[in-house]
Amino acid sequence: MILSDFPLSLPPKGSPQNSAPPSAPPESWALARKVAKQVIRPLDRFMHIEAASGVVLLIAAAAALIWANSPWGATYEHFWHTKVSLGVGSLQTAQPLHFWINDGLMVIFFFVVGLEIRREIHQGELSEIRRAALPAIAAVGGMIMPAIIYALVSRGSAATHGWAVPMATDIAFAVGVLALLGKRVPAALRVLLLALAIIDDIGAIVVIAVFYSSD
């Protein structure tokens, strides 16, 4: 059997089978692109503003405080304990939403900050011991003084046991404030604050591991 035994016939060019699907007129595409640009341009401009992340952080923090202390505070707790499932194929895991934020996205955040500090240690503002000593000393002071003030204020109550809680610096808010100020913050001050916050957090983790691990 050969293919020539089966005659093949192609439909003529003008037949419906060979015609391309109708396309939208150029005017409609131009209008759609114009509308899309008008919608996306403000958002794109906002995302490229350095202070945008700081504004979003402050708004989110204010909204969370209001929500958590409102009559609907129980829904706030329920929201953060909502199970979110992620997986590929048969590998599935379900964890609360706050787990994905604290142990997922914050890991990426600290990784990026750590890379910036590493670069400054090798070839930047922290490359000399004399310069690196300043944020280290400031971090130690930033750990000791809040703990002392907290212990004095809560003296004689059961809350005294939590003296280590105010020791850590919220590095996310520190970066948010820097972003809010934008280019008005010198590069050296930015590096100083980031290094101080990281050293402070490491010290707080050590204190918690030593004094609170049995709890």
Short mmCIF file of C-alpha atoms in Angstrom, two decimals:
data_model
loop_
_atom_site.label_atom_id
_atom_site.label_comp_id
_atom_site.label_asym_id
_atom_site.label_seq_id
_atom_site.Cartn_x
_atom_site.Cartn_y
_atom_site.Cartn_z
CA MET A 1 0.00 0.00 0.00
CA ILE A 2 1.38 3.39 -0.96
CA LEU A 3 0.17 6.89 -0.17
CA SER A 4 -0.59 7.63 -3.82
CA ASP A 5 -3.49 5.17 -3.62
CA PHE A 6 -5.34 7.66 -1.43
CA PRO A 7 -6.10 10.88 -3.26
CA LEU A 8 -5.67 13.97 -1.10
CA SER A 9 -7.68 17.09 -1.76
CA LEU A 10 -7.13 20.46 -0.11
CA PRO A 11 -9.92 22.97 0.35
CA PRO A 12 -9.65 26.05 -1.79
CA LYS A 13 -8.19 29.19 -0.28
CA GLY A 14 -11.52 30.91 -0.05
CA SER A 15 -13.27 28.07 1.78
CA PRO A 16 -14.28 28.48 5.48
CA GLN A 17 -11.96 25.62 6.55
CA ASN A 18 -8.89 27.54 5.41
CA SER A 19 -9.84 30.98 6.66
CA ALA A 20 -8.18 32.42 9.80
CA PRO A 21 -10.32 33.32 12.81
CA PRO A 22 -11.47 36.91 12.76
CA SER A 23 -9.26 39.28 14.73
CA ALA A 24 -10.18 42.40 16.59
CA PRO A 25 -9.72 45.65 14.70
CA PRO A 26 -6.53 47.63 15.48
CA GLU A 27 -8.59 50.43 17.01
CA SER A 28 -9.93 48.16 19.78
CA TRP A 29 -6.43 46.89 20.62
CA ALA A 30 -5.12 50.45 20.84
CA LEU A 31 -7.99 51.40 23.16
CA ALA A 32 -7.35 48.34 25.37
CA ARG A 33 -3.64 49.16 25.64
CA LYS A 34 -4.43 52.77 26.53
CA VAL A 35 -6.86 51.73 29.28
CA ALA A 36 -4.35 49.18 30.66
CA LYS A 37 -1.61 51.81 30.80
CA GLN A 38 -3.88 54.24 32.62
CA VAL A 39 -4.74 51.57 35.19
CA ILE A 40 -1.23 50.15 35.67
CA ARG A 41 0.82 53.37 35.47
CA PRO A 42 -0.12 54.73 38.95
CA LEU A 43 0.61 51.36 40.56
CA ASP A 44 3.90 51.02 38.69
CA ARG A 45 4.92 54.54 39.71
CA PHE A 46 4.05 53.79 43.35
CA MET A 47 6.05 50.54 43.38
CA HIS A 48 9.15 52.35 42.07
CA ILE A 49 9.04 54.95 44.84
CA GLU A 50 11.57 54.01 47.51
CA ALA A 51 9.26 55.11 50.33
CA ALA A 52 6.42 52.88 49.08
CA SER A 53 7.46 49.86 51.14
CA GLY A 54 7.63 51.97 54.30
CA VAL A 55 4.19 53.43 53.67
CA VAL A 56 2.70 49.97 53.07
CA LEU A 57 4.37 48.62 56.22
CA LEU A 58 3.05 51.42 58.44
CA ILE A 59 -0.46 51.16 57.00
CA ALA A 60 -0.47 47.37 57.47
CA ALA A 61 0.78 47.69 61.06
CA ALA A 62 -1.85 50.31 61.91
CA ALA A 63 -4.60 48.20 60.33
CA ALA A 64 -3.44 45.11 62.25
CA LEU A 65 -3.42 46.99 65.58
CA ILE A 66 -6.90 48.39 64.99
CA TRP A 67 -8.26 45.02 63.88
CA ALA A 68 -6.69 43.05 66.75
CA ASN A 69 -8.01 45.48 69.39
CA SER A 70 -11.46 45.89 67.86
CA PRO A 71 -14.59 43.88 68.75
CA TRP A 72 -13.63 41.65 65.79
CA GLY A 73 -10.28 40.74 67.34
CA ALA A 74 -11.18 37.04 67.36
CA THR A 75 -11.40 37.06 63.57
CA TYR A 76 -7.86 38.47 63.47
CA GLU A 77 -6.54 35.45 65.37
CA HIS A 78 -8.63 33.13 63.22
CA PHE A 79 -7.23 34.71 60.05
CA TRP A 80 -3.60 34.10 61.01
CA HIS A 81 -4.32 30.52 62.06
CA THR A 82 -6.01 29.70 58.76
CA LYS A 83 -4.42 26.60 57.24
CA VAL A 84 -2.69 27.11 53.89
CA SER A 85 -1.62 24.06 51.89
CA LEU A 86 1.36 23.97 49.56
CA GLY A 87 2.84 21.04 47.72
CA VAL A 88 3.85 19.33 44.53
CA GLY A 89 2.23 16.04 43.57
CA SER A 90 2.04 13.76 46.57
CA LEU A 91 4.21 16.06 48.70
CA GLN A 92 1.76 18.28 50.53
CA THR A 93 2.00 20.30 53.73
CA ALA A 94 -0.58 22.43 55.51
CA GLN A 95 0.53 25.11 57.95
CA PRO A 96 -1.08 28.20 59.49
CA LEU A 97 -0.74 31.43 57.55
CA HIS A 98 1.51 32.98 60.20
CA PHE A 99 3.93 30.06 59.75
CA TRP A 100 4.38 30.83 56.04
CA ILE A 101 5.01 34.49 56.90
CA ASN A 102 7.39 33.97 59.84
CA ASP A 103 9.26 30.89 58.61
CA GLY A 104 8.99 31.51 54.88
CA LEU A 105 8.88 35.11 53.71
CA MET A 106 10.86 36.45 56.69
CA VAL A 107 13.64 33.97 55.92
CA ILE A 108 13.98 35.55 52.47
CA PHE A 109 13.93 39.01 54.05
CA PHE A 110 16.73 38.20 56.50
CA PHE A 111 18.68 36.50 53.73
CA VAL A 112 18.62 39.67 51.62
CA VAL A 113 19.59 41.85 54.59
CA GLY A 114 22.38 39.42 55.46
CA LEU A 115 23.74 39.63 51.92
CA GLU A 116 23.84 43.41 52.17
CA ILE A 117 25.68 43.29 55.50
CA ARG A 118 28.11 40.70 54.10
CA ARG A 119 28.93 43.00 51.20
CA GLU A 120 29.54 45.90 53.59
CA ILE A 121 31.83 43.75 55.74
CA HIS A 122 33.97 42.76 52.77
CA GLN A 123 34.13 46.02 50.85
CA GLY A 124 31.98 48.65 52.51
CA GLU A 125 31.34 50.64 55.66
CA LEU A 126 31.98 47.66 57.97
CA SER A 127 35.23 46.50 56.36
CA GLU A 128 37.31 47.99 59.20
CA ILE A 129 37.11 46.75 62.79
CA ARG A 130 36.94 50.31 64.07
CA ARG A 131 33.81 50.98 62.01
CA ALA A 132 32.23 47.60 62.75
CA ALA A 133 32.68 48.13 66.49
CA LEU A 134 30.20 51.02 66.58
CA PRO A 135 27.05 49.05 65.60
CA ALA A 136 28.16 46.19 67.86
CA ILE A 137 28.47 48.50 70.88
CA ALA A 138 25.21 50.23 69.98
CA ALA A 139 23.47 46.85 69.70
CA VAL A 140 24.69 45.78 73.15
CA GLY A 141 23.38 49.04 74.60
CA GLY A 142 20.13 48.59 72.70
CA MET A 143 19.71 45.18 74.32
CA ILE A 144 20.66 46.05 77.89
CA MET A 145 18.75 49.31 78.38
CA PRO A 146 15.30 48.09 77.22
CA ALA A 147 15.66 45.00 79.43
CA ILE A 148 16.57 47.14 82.46
CA ILE A 149 13.72 49.59 81.86
CA TYR A 150 11.23 46.73 81.41
CA ALA A 151 12.43 45.02 84.59
CA LEU A 152 12.11 48.25 86.59
CA VAL A 153 8.63 49.05 85.29
CA SER A 154 7.27 45.51 85.81
CA ARG A 155 9.11 44.90 89.10
CA GLY A 156 7.15 42.81 91.55
CA SER A 157 4.71 41.40 88.99
CA ALA A 158 4.56 38.15 87.04
CA ALA A 159 5.45 40.06 83.88
CA THR A 160 9.01 40.58 85.13
CA HIS A 161 9.85 37.16 83.72
CA GLY A 162 9.52 38.59 80.21
CA TRP A 163 12.41 41.04 80.58
CA ALA A 164 14.05 39.73 77.39
CA VAL A 165 11.05 40.51 75.18
CA PRO A 166 11.95 44.18 74.44
CA MET A 167 15.60 43.38 73.72
CA ALA A 168 15.21 42.61 70.02
CA THR A 169 15.03 45.34 67.37
CA ASP A 170 12.29 44.94 64.78
CA ILE A 171 14.50 44.97 61.72
CA ALA A 172 11.52 44.99 59.35
CA PHE A 173 10.32 48.29 60.82
CA ALA A 174 13.87 49.63 60.81
CA VAL A 175 14.15 48.95 57.08
CA GLY A 176 10.64 50.36 56.58
CA VAL A 177 11.58 53.64 58.26
CA LEU A 178 14.74 53.85 56.15
CA ALA A 179 12.68 53.28 53.01
CA LEU A 180 10.19 55.91 54.14
CA LEU A 181 12.96 58.50 54.45
CA GLY A 182 14.35 57.47 51.07
CA LYS A 183 17.52 59.09 49.75
CA ARG A 184 17.63 61.53 52.65
CA VAL A 185 19.29 58.77 54.72
CA PRO A 186 23.06 58.50 54.13
CA ALA A 187 24.35 55.08 53.07
CA ALA A 188 26.56 54.86 56.16
CA LEU A 189 23.57 55.40 58.47
CA ARG A 190 21.58 52.73 56.64
CA VAL A 191 24.39 50.19 57.05
CA LEU A 192 24.80 51.16 60.72
CA LEU A 193 21.12 50.62 61.46
CA LEU A 194 20.96 47.30 59.59
CA ALA A 195 24.08 45.98 61.32
CA LEU A 196 22.79 47.15 64.70
CA ALA A 197 19.43 45.46 64.16
CA ILE A 198 21.00 42.17 63.05
CA ILE A 199 23.47 42.04 65.95
CA ASP A 200 20.66 42.98 68.33
CA ASP A 201 18.44 40.18 66.99
CA ILE A 202 21.24 37.63 67.25
CA GLY A 203 21.90 38.67 70.84
CA ALA A 204 18.21 38.43 71.70
CA ILE A 205 18.04 34.93 70.20
CA VAL A 206 21.02 33.86 72.32
CA VAL A 207 19.41 35.28 75.47
CA ILE A 208 16.11 33.52 74.74
CA ALA A 209 17.93 30.24 74.06
CA VAL A 210 19.90 30.49 77.33
CA PHE A 211 17.25 31.80 79.73
CA TYR A 212 13.96 30.61 78.20
CA SER A 213 14.77 27.25 76.60
CA SER A 214 13.43 25.38 79.63
CA ASP A 215 10.07 27.14 79.19
#
